[in-house]
Short mmCIF file of C-alpha atoms in Angstrom, two decimals:
data_model
loop_
_atom_site.label_atom_id
_atom_site.label_comp_id
_atom_site.label_asym_id
_atom_site.label_seq_id
_atom_site.Cartn_x
_atom_site.Cartn_y
_atom_site.Cartn_z
CA MET K 1 267.37 -10.56 139.87
CA GLY K 2 267.47 -9.13 136.34
CA TRP K 3 263.74 -9.54 135.97
CA LEU K 4 263.18 -6.82 138.58
CA SER K 5 264.55 -4.21 136.22
CA ASP K 6 261.30 -4.52 134.28
CA ASN K 7 258.84 -1.90 135.55
CA ILE K 8 255.82 -4.09 135.10
CA ASN K 9 257.39 -6.98 137.01
CA LEU K 10 258.47 -4.68 139.81
CA PHE K 11 255.04 -3.11 140.03
CA GLY K 12 253.41 -6.53 140.03
CA LEU K 13 255.64 -7.72 142.85
CA ILE K 14 254.99 -4.66 145.00
CA ALA K 15 251.26 -4.95 144.38
CA ALA K 16 251.34 -8.62 145.37
CA ILE K 17 253.10 -7.83 148.64
CA VAL K 18 250.65 -5.01 149.42
CA ILE K 19 247.68 -7.28 148.73
CA LEU K 20 249.17 -10.00 150.92
CA VAL K 21 249.73 -7.61 153.84
CA LEU K 22 246.23 -6.17 153.51
CA THR K 23 244.72 -9.65 153.39
CA VAL K 24 246.49 -10.70 156.58
CA TYR K 25 245.49 -7.47 158.33
CA VAL K 26 241.83 -7.65 157.30
CA ALA K 27 241.65 -11.34 158.16
CA GLY K 28 243.09 -10.54 161.58
CA VAL K 29 240.54 -7.79 162.17
CA LEU K 30 237.65 -10.02 161.16
CA ILE K 31 238.83 -12.94 163.26
CA LYS K 32 239.20 -10.64 166.28
CA LYS K 33 235.69 -9.35 165.65
CA MET K 34 234.27 -12.89 165.49
CA ARG K 35 235.90 -13.62 168.84
CA ASP K 36 235.03 -10.40 170.69
CA ALA K 37 232.10 -8.68 169.03
CA LYS K 38 228.76 -8.83 170.74
CA ALA K 39 225.37 -8.66 169.07
CA ASP K 40 224.14 -5.31 170.33
CA GLY K 41 222.28 -2.61 168.51
CA GLU K 42 218.83 -2.25 167.06
CA LEU K 43 217.49 -4.90 164.69
CA THR K 44 215.27 -4.20 161.70
CA ASP K 45 211.86 -5.80 161.71
CA HIS K 46 212.29 -8.17 158.80
CA LYS K 47 213.85 -11.56 159.29
CA TRP K 48 214.92 -14.33 156.98
CA ASP K 49 214.79 -17.78 158.59
CA GLY K 50 215.65 -16.29 161.94
CA ILE K 51 218.47 -14.13 160.65
CA ALA K 52 217.94 -10.41 161.12
CA GLU K 53 219.72 -7.27 160.03
CA PHE K 54 221.06 -4.47 162.22
CA ARG K 55 219.67 -1.04 161.63
CA ASN K 56 222.92 0.74 160.87
CA ASN K 57 223.18 4.20 159.44
CA LEU K 58 224.89 4.56 156.11
CA PRO K 59 228.49 5.67 156.62
CA ILE K 60 228.69 9.43 156.05
CA GLY K 61 231.77 9.20 153.82
CA TRP K 62 230.10 6.66 151.59
CA VAL K 63 226.90 8.70 151.26
CA VAL K 64 228.81 11.83 150.33
CA SER K 65 230.92 10.16 147.71
CA PHE K 66 227.83 8.40 146.31
CA LEU K 67 225.96 11.67 145.87
CA VAL K 68 228.99 13.42 144.43
CA LEU K 69 229.38 10.57 141.97
CA ILE K 70 225.77 10.94 140.84
CA LEU K 71 226.24 14.66 140.28
CA TRP K 72 229.47 14.04 138.43
CA GLY K 73 227.69 11.41 136.31
CA PHE K 74 225.06 13.95 135.23
CA TRP K 75 227.69 16.52 134.45
CA TYR K 76 229.79 14.02 132.50
CA LEU K 77 226.94 12.60 130.45
CA PHE K 78 225.23 15.83 129.49
CA PHE K 79 227.89 18.56 129.67
CA GLY K 80 231.42 17.29 130.18
CA TYR K 81 231.10 14.65 127.50
CA PRO K 82 227.96 15.29 125.46
CA MET K 83 226.35 12.12 124.27
CA ASP K 84 227.04 12.69 120.58
CA ALA K 85 230.56 13.96 120.97
CA TYR K 86 232.48 10.86 120.03
CA SER K 87 232.67 9.58 116.50
CA GLN K 88 234.70 6.58 115.55
CA ILE K 89 235.01 7.89 112.01
CA GLY K 90 236.20 11.23 113.30
CA ASP K 91 238.77 9.35 115.31
CA TYR K 92 239.81 7.52 112.16
CA ASN K 93 240.14 10.74 110.18
CA GLN K 94 242.32 12.21 112.86
CA GLN K 95 244.49 9.11 112.91
CA VAL K 96 244.91 9.21 109.13
CA GLN K 97 245.77 12.90 109.22
CA VAL K 98 248.46 12.33 111.80
CA HIS K 99 249.80 9.42 109.81
CA ASN K 100 249.93 11.38 106.55
CA LYS K 101 251.81 14.18 108.23
CA LYS K 102 254.28 11.74 109.68
CA PHE K 103 254.60 10.02 106.32
CA GLU K 104 255.43 13.30 104.57
CA GLU K 105 257.96 14.33 107.17
CA LYS K 106 259.65 10.98 107.28
CA TRP K 107 259.94 10.60 103.52
CA LYS K 108 260.69 14.20 102.57
CA SER K 109 263.85 13.35 100.69
CA LEU K 110 264.08 9.84 99.45
CA SER K 111 267.11 8.07 98.13
CA SER K 112 266.61 5.71 95.24
CA GLU K 113 267.11 2.81 97.60
CA ASP K 114 264.39 4.09 99.94
CA MET K 115 262.05 4.39 96.97
CA ILE K 116 262.72 0.82 95.91
CA ASN K 117 262.17 -0.46 99.43
CA MET K 118 258.96 1.49 99.82
CA GLY K 119 257.82 0.36 96.39
CA GLN K 120 258.50 -3.23 97.27
CA GLY K 121 256.47 -2.89 100.44
CA ILE K 122 253.50 -1.52 98.52
CA PHE K 123 253.94 -4.10 95.81
CA LEU K 124 253.90 -7.03 98.22
CA VAL K 125 250.75 -5.80 99.95
CA GLN K 126 248.74 -4.54 96.98
CA CYS K 127 250.06 -6.14 93.80
CA SER K 128 251.63 -9.49 94.62
CA GLN K 129 248.25 -11.23 94.90
CA CYS K 130 248.00 -11.17 91.11
CA HIS K 131 251.47 -10.35 89.81
CA GLY K 132 253.22 -12.73 92.18
CA ILE K 133 255.78 -12.09 94.88
CA THR K 134 258.56 -12.06 92.28
CA ALA K 135 256.44 -9.86 89.95
CA GLU K 136 256.83 -12.32 87.12
CA GLY K 137 253.05 -12.67 86.74
CA MET K 138 252.51 -16.13 88.25
CA HIS K 139 252.85 -18.25 85.15
CA GLY K 140 250.82 -16.02 82.91
CA LYS K 141 248.01 -15.20 85.35
CA ALA K 142 248.92 -11.53 85.19
CA GLN K 143 251.36 -9.22 83.41
CA ASN K 144 255.02 -10.03 83.90
CA LEU K 145 256.20 -6.82 85.56
CA THR K 146 259.88 -7.70 85.48
CA ARG K 147 259.70 -6.85 81.78
CA TRP K 148 257.07 -4.14 81.90
CA GLY K 149 258.23 -0.59 81.24
CA LYS K 150 261.49 -1.82 79.73
CA GLU K 151 262.75 -2.87 76.30
CA GLU K 152 261.38 -6.36 76.86
CA GLY K 153 257.95 -4.94 77.54
CA ILE K 154 257.93 -3.05 74.25
CA MET K 155 259.13 -6.11 72.37
CA ASP K 156 256.33 -8.06 73.97
CA THR K 157 253.75 -5.46 72.94
CA VAL K 158 255.12 -5.35 69.38
CA GLU K 159 254.83 -9.12 69.17
CA HIS K 160 251.40 -9.60 70.78
CA GLY K 161 249.72 -6.25 70.39
CA SER K 162 247.93 -4.53 73.22
CA VAL K 163 244.29 -4.43 74.17
CA GLY K 164 243.23 -2.98 77.37
CA LEU K 165 244.58 0.48 78.19
CA GLY K 166 241.35 2.14 77.14
CA TYR K 167 242.61 4.57 74.49
CA ASP K 168 240.30 5.80 71.73
CA GLY K 169 242.46 4.16 69.06
CA GLY K 170 241.35 0.81 70.40
CA GLU K 171 243.33 -2.34 70.05
CA MET K 172 246.93 -2.39 68.86
CA PRO K 173 247.42 -5.38 66.56
CA PRO K 174 250.50 -7.63 66.65
CA LEU K 175 252.95 -6.00 64.23
CA GLY K 176 254.72 -9.08 62.92
CA LEU K 177 258.19 -7.54 63.10
CA SER K 178 261.29 -9.69 63.31
CA LYS K 179 262.92 -10.07 66.72
CA GLU K 180 265.81 -7.77 65.73
CA ASP K 181 263.46 -5.06 64.50
CA ALA K 182 261.36 -5.29 67.64
CA LYS K 183 264.46 -4.96 69.76
CA ALA K 184 265.61 -1.98 67.73
CA VAL K 185 262.27 -0.18 68.08
CA ALA K 186 262.31 -0.90 71.77
CA SER K 187 265.74 0.61 72.21
CA TYR K 188 264.75 3.65 70.12
CA VAL K 189 261.62 4.22 72.25
CA MET K 190 263.54 3.83 75.47
CA ALA K 191 266.51 5.96 74.44
CA ASP K 192 264.91 8.75 72.42
CA ILE K 193 261.20 8.97 73.08
CA SER K 194 260.69 7.91 76.67
CA ASP K 195 261.60 10.41 79.34
CA LEU K 196 263.83 7.76 80.84
CA LYS K 197 266.35 8.33 77.98
CA HIS K 198 268.18 5.16 78.67
CA THR K 199 268.48 1.86 76.80
CA LYS K 200 270.32 -1.38 77.25
CA TYR K 201 271.02 -1.62 73.51
CA PRO K 202 272.35 1.78 72.39
CA ALA K 203 273.74 0.27 69.16
CA ASP K 204 270.24 -0.40 67.85
CA VAL K 205 268.78 3.06 68.36
CA GLN K 206 269.45 4.41 64.85
CA LYS K 207 267.96 1.33 63.19
CA GLY K 208 265.04 1.52 65.59
CA LYS K 209 264.20 5.02 64.40
CA GLU K 210 263.88 3.77 60.82
CA VAL K 211 261.73 0.85 61.88
CA TYR K 212 259.55 3.17 63.97
CA ASN K 213 258.84 5.38 60.98
CA ASN K 214 258.47 2.57 58.43
CA ALA K 215 256.49 -0.01 60.40
CA GLY K 216 253.61 2.37 61.06
CA CYS K 217 254.22 3.12 64.73
CA ALA K 218 254.11 6.83 63.97
CA GLY K 219 250.62 6.38 62.51
CA CYS K 220 249.11 6.05 65.95
CA HIS K 221 251.78 7.16 68.39
CA GLY K 222 252.67 10.25 66.35
CA PRO K 223 255.93 11.14 64.63
CA ASP K 224 257.60 12.12 67.88
CA GLY K 225 255.98 9.34 69.90
CA LYS K 226 253.88 11.73 71.96
CA GLY K 227 250.59 10.56 70.53
CA MET K 228 248.61 12.04 67.68
CA PRO K 229 248.70 15.84 67.73
CA GLY K 230 245.32 17.20 68.75
CA MET K 231 243.98 13.79 69.79
CA ASP K 232 245.12 13.39 73.34
CA ASN K 233 243.51 10.09 74.07
CA PHE K 234 244.07 8.28 70.75
CA ALA K 235 247.14 6.21 71.60
CA PRO K 236 249.56 6.13 74.52
CA ASP K 237 252.11 8.91 74.78
CA LEU K 238 255.33 6.91 74.51
CA SER K 239 257.39 9.60 76.16
CA LYS K 240 255.71 8.47 79.35
CA TYR K 241 256.55 4.83 78.76
CA GLY K 242 258.18 3.26 81.79
CA THR K 243 257.71 6.38 83.91
CA TYR K 244 255.60 7.22 86.88
CA ASP K 245 252.84 8.74 84.69
CA PHE K 246 252.45 5.51 82.79
CA LEU K 247 252.02 3.50 85.98
CA LYS K 248 249.64 6.10 87.37
CA ARG K 249 247.40 5.75 84.32
CA VAL K 250 247.18 1.99 84.74
CA LEU K 251 246.51 2.32 88.46
CA ASP K 252 243.78 4.90 87.84
CA HIS K 253 242.04 3.21 84.94
CA GLY K 254 242.77 -0.44 85.43
CA LYS K 255 243.28 -2.60 82.41
CA LYS K 256 241.42 -5.30 80.58
CA GLY K 257 243.69 -7.13 78.22
CA HIS K 258 244.65 -10.50 76.82
CA ILE K 259 245.51 -11.97 80.20
CA GLY K 260 242.59 -10.80 82.21
CA GLN K 261 241.33 -7.77 84.04
CA MET K 262 243.19 -5.53 86.43
CA PRO K 263 240.85 -3.41 88.55
CA SER K 264 241.33 0.30 88.91
CA PHE K 265 243.22 1.18 92.07
CA ALA K 266 241.84 4.70 92.21
CA TYR K 267 239.91 3.74 95.35
CA ARG K 268 243.21 3.14 97.19
CA ASN K 269 244.16 6.83 96.98
CA PHE K 270 247.88 6.20 96.62
CA ASN K 271 249.79 9.43 97.06
CA ASP K 272 252.36 10.53 94.50
CA THR K 273 255.30 9.39 96.58
CA GLN K 274 253.85 5.92 96.75
CA ILE K 275 253.23 5.67 93.02
CA LYS K 276 256.72 6.98 92.31
CA ALA K 277 258.14 4.41 94.68
CA LEU K 278 256.15 1.70 92.99
CA ALA K 279 257.40 2.82 89.57
CA GLU K 280 260.94 2.90 90.87
CA TYR K 281 260.60 -0.61 92.27
CA ILE K 282 259.12 -2.04 89.08
CA GLY K 283 261.84 -0.30 87.08
CA SER K 284 264.48 -1.88 89.27
CA LEU K 285 263.35 -5.43 88.60
CA GLN K 286 265.50 -7.53 86.35
CA PRO K 287 263.72 -9.50 83.62
CA LEU K 288 263.71 -13.12 84.73
CA SER K 289 263.14 -14.95 81.48
CA GLU K 290 263.57 -14.33 77.79
CA ASP K 291 260.28 -15.74 76.52
CA MET D 1 211.55 0.53 149.90
CA PHE D 2 213.62 -2.28 148.47
CA SER D 3 212.62 -4.91 150.99
CA TRP D 4 209.40 -5.50 149.07
CA LEU D 5 211.46 -6.19 145.92
CA GLU D 6 213.75 -8.47 147.89
CA LYS D 7 210.79 -10.65 148.75
CA ASN D 8 209.44 -10.79 145.17
CA PRO D 9 212.09 -12.17 142.83
CA PHE D 10 209.94 -11.71 139.71
CA PHE D 11 209.43 -8.00 140.25
CA PHE D 12 213.01 -7.68 141.34
CA THR D 13 214.04 -9.04 137.93
CA VAL D 14 211.74 -6.60 136.18
CA ALA D 15 213.08 -3.67 138.17
CA PHE D 16 216.63 -4.79 137.48
CA LEU D 17 215.99 -4.96 133.74
CA VAL D 18 214.40 -1.52 133.67
CA VAL D 19 217.22 0.12 135.57
CA PHE D 20 220.01 -1.55 133.68
CA SER D 21 218.50 -1.01 130.21
CA ILE D 22 218.46 2.75 130.57
CA ALA D 23 222.12 3.14 129.67
CA GLY D 24 221.72 0.87 126.67
CA LEU D 25 218.61 2.63 125.43
CA VAL D 26 220.04 6.11 125.81
CA GLU D 27 223.38 5.27 124.23
CA LEU D 28 222.44 2.80 121.53
CA LEU D 29 219.01 3.57 120.18
CA PRO D 30 219.43 7.09 118.74
CA ASP D 31 222.63 6.16 116.96
CA PHE D 32 221.26 2.85 115.80
CA ILE D 33 218.19 4.41 114.25
CA LYS D 34 220.35 6.90 112.42
CA SER D 35 222.95 4.51 111.07
CA SER D 36 220.91 1.43 110.26
CA ARG D 37 219.21 3.09 107.32
CA PRO D 38 220.56 2.06 103.92
CA ILE D 39 223.19 4.50 102.80
CA GLU D 40 222.32 6.63 99.82
CA GLY D 41 222.80 4.94 96.47
CA LEU D 42 223.08 1.43 97.88
CA ARG D 43 221.55 -1.09 95.52
CA PRO D 44 220.06 -4.43 96.58
CA TYR D 45 221.64 -7.70 95.44
CA THR D 46 220.68 -8.97 92.01
CA VAL D 47 219.26 -12.49 91.75
CA LEU D 48 222.62 -13.89 90.62
CA GLU D 49 224.36 -12.20 93.52
CA THR D 50 221.69 -13.53 95.88
CA ALA D 51 222.38 -17.03 94.57
CA GLY D 52 226.08 -16.43 95.14
CA ARG D 53 225.39 -15.21 98.64
CA GLN D 54 223.50 -18.41 99.37
CA ILE D 55 226.53 -20.39 98.17
CA TYR D 56 228.77 -18.22 100.35
CA ILE D 57 226.61 -19.12 103.35
CA ASN D 58 226.30 -22.74 102.28
CA GLU D 59 230.06 -23.23 101.98
CA GLY D 60 230.63 -21.53 105.33
CA CYS D 61 232.98 -18.90 103.93
CA TYR D 62 232.19 -16.76 106.99
CA ASN D 63 233.99 -19.32 109.15
CA CYS D 64 237.31 -17.94 107.96
CA HIS D 65 236.49 -14.61 106.32
CA SER D 66 234.89 -11.63 108.03
CA GLN D 67 232.95 -8.92 106.23
CA LEU D 68 233.48 -5.97 108.48
CA ILE D 69 236.31 -3.48 108.17
CA ARG D 70 236.83 -1.35 111.25
CA PRO D 71 237.78 2.31 111.05
CA PHE D 72 241.43 1.92 112.05
CA GLN D 73 244.18 2.86 109.69
CA ALA D 74 245.83 -0.53 109.90
CA GLU D 75 242.58 -2.11 108.75
CA THR D 76 241.80 0.28 105.93
CA ASP D 77 245.36 0.09 104.64
CA ARG D 78 245.03 -3.62 104.32
CA TYR D 79 241.45 -4.20 103.29
CA GLY D 80 240.09 -0.93 101.88
CA ALA D 81 237.59 1.65 103.08
CA TYR D 82 235.94 0.96 106.42
CA SER D 83 232.43 -0.49 106.47
CA LEU D 84 229.38 1.61 107.29
CA SER D 85 226.42 0.10 109.08
CA GLY D 86 224.06 1.34 106.37
CA GLU D 87 225.80 -0.91 103.85
CA TYR D 88 224.34 -3.97 105.51
CA ALA D 89 220.76 -2.77 105.34
CA TYR D 90 219.76 -5.40 102.75
CA ASP D 91 221.75 -8.26 104.31
CA ARG D 92 219.53 -10.90 105.89
CA PRO D 93 221.35 -12.39 107.72
CA PHE D 94 224.46 -10.21 107.96
CA LEU D 95 227.72 -12.11 107.47
CA TRP D 96 230.04 -10.00 109.61
CA GLY D 97 232.01 -12.73 111.32
CA SER D 98 235.04 -12.07 113.46
CA LYS D 99 237.36 -14.86 112.40
CA ARG D 100 240.13 -13.84 110.09
CA THR D 101 241.86 -17.00 109.08
CA GLY D 102 241.57 -15.51 105.60
CA PRO D 103 241.42 -11.82 104.78
CA ASP D 104 238.34 -9.67 105.21
CA LEU D 105 236.12 -9.78 102.14
CA HIS D 106 233.98 -6.69 102.48
CA ARG D 107 235.95 -4.82 99.78
CA VAL D 108 237.16 -7.78 97.77
CA GLY D 109 235.26 -6.59 94.70
CA ASP D 110 237.48 -3.50 94.55
CA SER D 111 240.79 -5.27 94.23
CA ARG D 112 240.08 -8.69 92.73
CA THR D 113 238.53 -9.62 89.43
CA THR D 114 236.59 -12.52 87.99
CA ASP D 115 239.60 -14.34 86.60
CA TRP D 116 241.47 -13.99 89.89
CA HIS D 117 238.61 -15.60 91.78
CA GLU D 118 238.44 -18.32 89.16
CA ASN D 119 242.11 -19.21 89.67
CA HIS D 120 241.77 -18.89 93.40
CA MET D 121 238.71 -21.09 93.81
CA TRP D 122 240.11 -23.76 91.52
CA GLU D 123 243.52 -23.90 93.19
CA PRO D 124 244.13 -21.33 95.95
CA THR D 125 247.89 -21.90 96.17
CA SER D 126 248.29 -20.98 92.49
CA VAL D 127 247.68 -17.32 93.34
CA VAL D 128 248.36 -17.25 97.08
CA PRO D 129 251.35 -19.54 97.66
CA ASP D 130 250.86 -19.79 101.43
CA SER D 131 247.10 -20.21 101.33
CA ILE D 132 245.52 -22.88 103.50
CA MET D 133 242.16 -22.48 101.82
CA PRO D 134 240.86 -25.69 100.29
CA ALA D 135 240.14 -25.91 96.57
CA TYR D 136 236.47 -25.58 95.63
CA HIS D 137 236.26 -27.77 92.52
CA HIS D 138 232.70 -28.75 93.25
CA LEU D 139 231.56 -25.18 92.65
CA PHE D 140 232.60 -25.66 89.03
CA LYS D 141 230.32 -28.70 88.71
CA LYS D 142 227.09 -27.86 90.54
CA ASP D 143 224.43 -25.57 89.15
CA ALA D 144 223.47 -22.43 91.05
CA ASP D 145 219.94 -22.44 92.41
CA PHE D 146 218.01 -19.76 90.53
CA ASP D 147 214.60 -20.58 91.95
CA THR D 148 215.58 -20.24 95.60
CA ALA D 149 217.52 -17.09 94.88
CA TYR D 150 214.53 -15.55 93.09
CA ALA D 151 212.28 -16.59 95.96
CA GLU D 152 214.63 -14.97 98.43
CA ALA D 153 214.90 -11.74 96.46
CA TYR D 154 211.11 -11.66 96.07
CA THR D 155 210.69 -12.20 99.79
CA GLN D 156 213.11 -9.38 100.50
CA LYS D 157 211.03 -7.13 98.31
CA VAL D 158 207.57 -8.08 99.57
CA VAL D 159 208.19 -8.76 103.24
CA PHE D 160 211.06 -6.44 104.08
CA GLY D 161 210.43 -3.67 101.56
CA VAL D 162 213.86 -3.86 99.96
CA PRO D 163 213.66 -1.46 97.00
CA TYR D 164 213.79 -3.70 93.97
CA ASP D 165 212.19 -2.48 90.72
CA THR D 166 212.93 1.17 91.40
CA GLN D 167 213.89 3.72 88.78
CA GLY D 168 217.48 3.05 87.75
CA GLY D 169 217.90 0.36 90.39
CA VAL D 170 217.93 -3.42 90.35
CA SER D 171 214.83 -4.80 88.66
CA LEU D 172 213.29 -8.07 89.70
CA GLY D 173 210.06 -8.33 87.72
CA ASN D 174 208.34 -11.65 87.29
CA ILE D 175 210.24 -14.91 87.21
CA GLU D 176 210.83 -14.86 83.44
CA ASP D 177 212.26 -11.34 83.50
CA ALA D 178 214.42 -12.26 86.46
CA LYS D 179 215.70 -15.36 84.69
CA LYS D 180 216.61 -13.28 81.63
CA ALA D 181 218.50 -10.72 83.70
CA TYR D 182 220.13 -13.57 85.63
CA MET D 183 221.39 -15.23 82.45
CA GLN D 184 222.62 -11.94 81.03
CA GLU D 185 224.57 -11.11 84.16
CA ALA D 186 225.99 -14.61 84.34
CA GLY D 187 227.02 -14.29 80.69
CA GLU D 188 229.22 -11.31 81.51
CA ILE D 189 230.97 -13.22 84.26
CA VAL D 190 231.39 -16.34 82.10
CA ASN D 191 232.89 -14.14 79.37
CA ASN D 192 235.66 -13.11 81.72
CA MET D 193 236.36 -16.67 82.81
CA LYS D 194 238.76 -19.03 81.11
CA ASN D 195 237.40 -22.42 82.12
CA GLN D 196 236.03 -24.01 78.93
CA LYS D 197 233.67 -26.33 80.80
CA ILE D 198 231.93 -23.38 82.43
CA LYS D 199 231.56 -21.71 79.05
CA ASP D 200 230.17 -24.88 77.44
CA ALA D 201 227.73 -25.37 80.30
CA PHE D 202 226.58 -21.76 79.95
CA GLU D 203 225.92 -22.34 76.24
CA LYS D 204 223.53 -25.06 77.34
CA GLY D 205 221.85 -22.62 79.70
CA GLU D 206 223.47 -23.85 82.92
CA VAL D 207 224.94 -21.39 85.41
CA LYS D 208 227.46 -23.06 87.67
CA GLU D 209 227.79 -22.14 91.35
CA ILE D 210 231.19 -20.57 90.82
CA VAL D 211 229.67 -17.97 88.48
CA ALA D 212 227.11 -16.90 91.07
CA LEU D 213 229.69 -16.83 93.84
CA ILE D 214 232.02 -14.65 91.77
CA ALA D 215 229.13 -12.31 90.99
CA TYR D 216 228.51 -11.98 94.73
CA LEU D 217 232.19 -11.42 95.55
CA ASN D 218 232.47 -8.80 92.80
CA SER D 219 229.54 -6.97 94.37
CA LEU D 220 231.42 -6.64 97.67
CA GLY D 221 233.04 -3.30 97.11
CA GLN D 222 232.49 0.37 96.87
CA SER D 223 230.98 0.02 93.41
CA ARG D 224 227.82 -1.30 95.02
CA MET D 225 227.30 2.03 96.75
CA THR D 226 227.60 4.40 93.83
CA LYS D 227 225.46 2.60 91.27
#
């Protein structure tokens, strides 16, 4: 009898029994009436094929409740619930407000693991359609994000140049550096310039600094990598490379580069926590392939 | 009082309709009049987009994709901002649909781009691994129908008063002007595509169906409201 512990099942069973009892009782009453009742009373004057109707008064109880219902209907329609009072959009706004509040409370303090999980959730819903479920860019259909924001991403940019971030300096040409030099610059940018201050190849940092200054990187990105002094929008500020700000810029502006176009995601209204989570998730990805 | 109606079924029907329409008229009409006006800043479809819309109808896209996002958070999280009735003011017929075998498309222009649609229409599983959508190779071969699209846009303007040729809006002009604008718009789409055959065909002055369809899909988004 375990199924009776379910409220709905129990309620259904009780209701079924009540309906059964009522049916038997009403059927009994009607059958008794068919046997005993006599046709007395006053008939109305209209007949249909010999069948006539008794002139019965309306039951008092029914009349009263009918009139009360009409009054209540007027009150409800015009005063209790004015005709213009409900708005589906208002309902939506309220729902979103409640959700945002809950979101903030629930995610007040996030561990790194929470961030990565949240970021993955957002990524799968919003980004995986182009960047692929594994974020590797679906065989070149979009940017390979397992490398993006890391040393490999910089090496890739040094090798191929960069087109579409919408800075005033325009296109960055391929630099034609050797693989070692590219790696060195990448480690220098990651370790010294970027706010992340962390590189996988610490041995190359010193050499990378020389390459940075000699290969002309400083010409656009500035001597300290923070962009040209006084020209905010000339070239990317490398101290933001790989961080939340960098991702936010791409999400806000979109990107039109060698591979194709990424639309701006400004319309999605991601909140800061979500973008940080996304950045954390992308940062946590391990590069899948070397080339 | 009612016995007369009971003996006259025709008038009974009339009386029934009158009584039962009151609720509908009172509740629906005022709101409908207010919300069915085009929302401010909404632009009509260009001729290329109209051609794409005809392809959309022709291919039966609405059989699997709806174009109506309801104001619930679960919906807007997934598909984008909810739809307003005034956005459909220039849609004849509307393509709302209720079947969602595929995702809703009413905001697809916000989050997808030309090259994504190109990949997707050529081989859906290449960008959506679990997709059950068929490939639409024939769209890459057939030419879009400019003449019918122009005729439709012209009809919209003349018969239904859709505001083409307004200051800063979508211009229609005569058929030569429209063709020029059509080719220019198609050129931008073709530029963003990678398929060499489409590019070659465009050089010869042919606009393939896929180009028009992508133009239409790109127009489904919030950008159409602010222009």
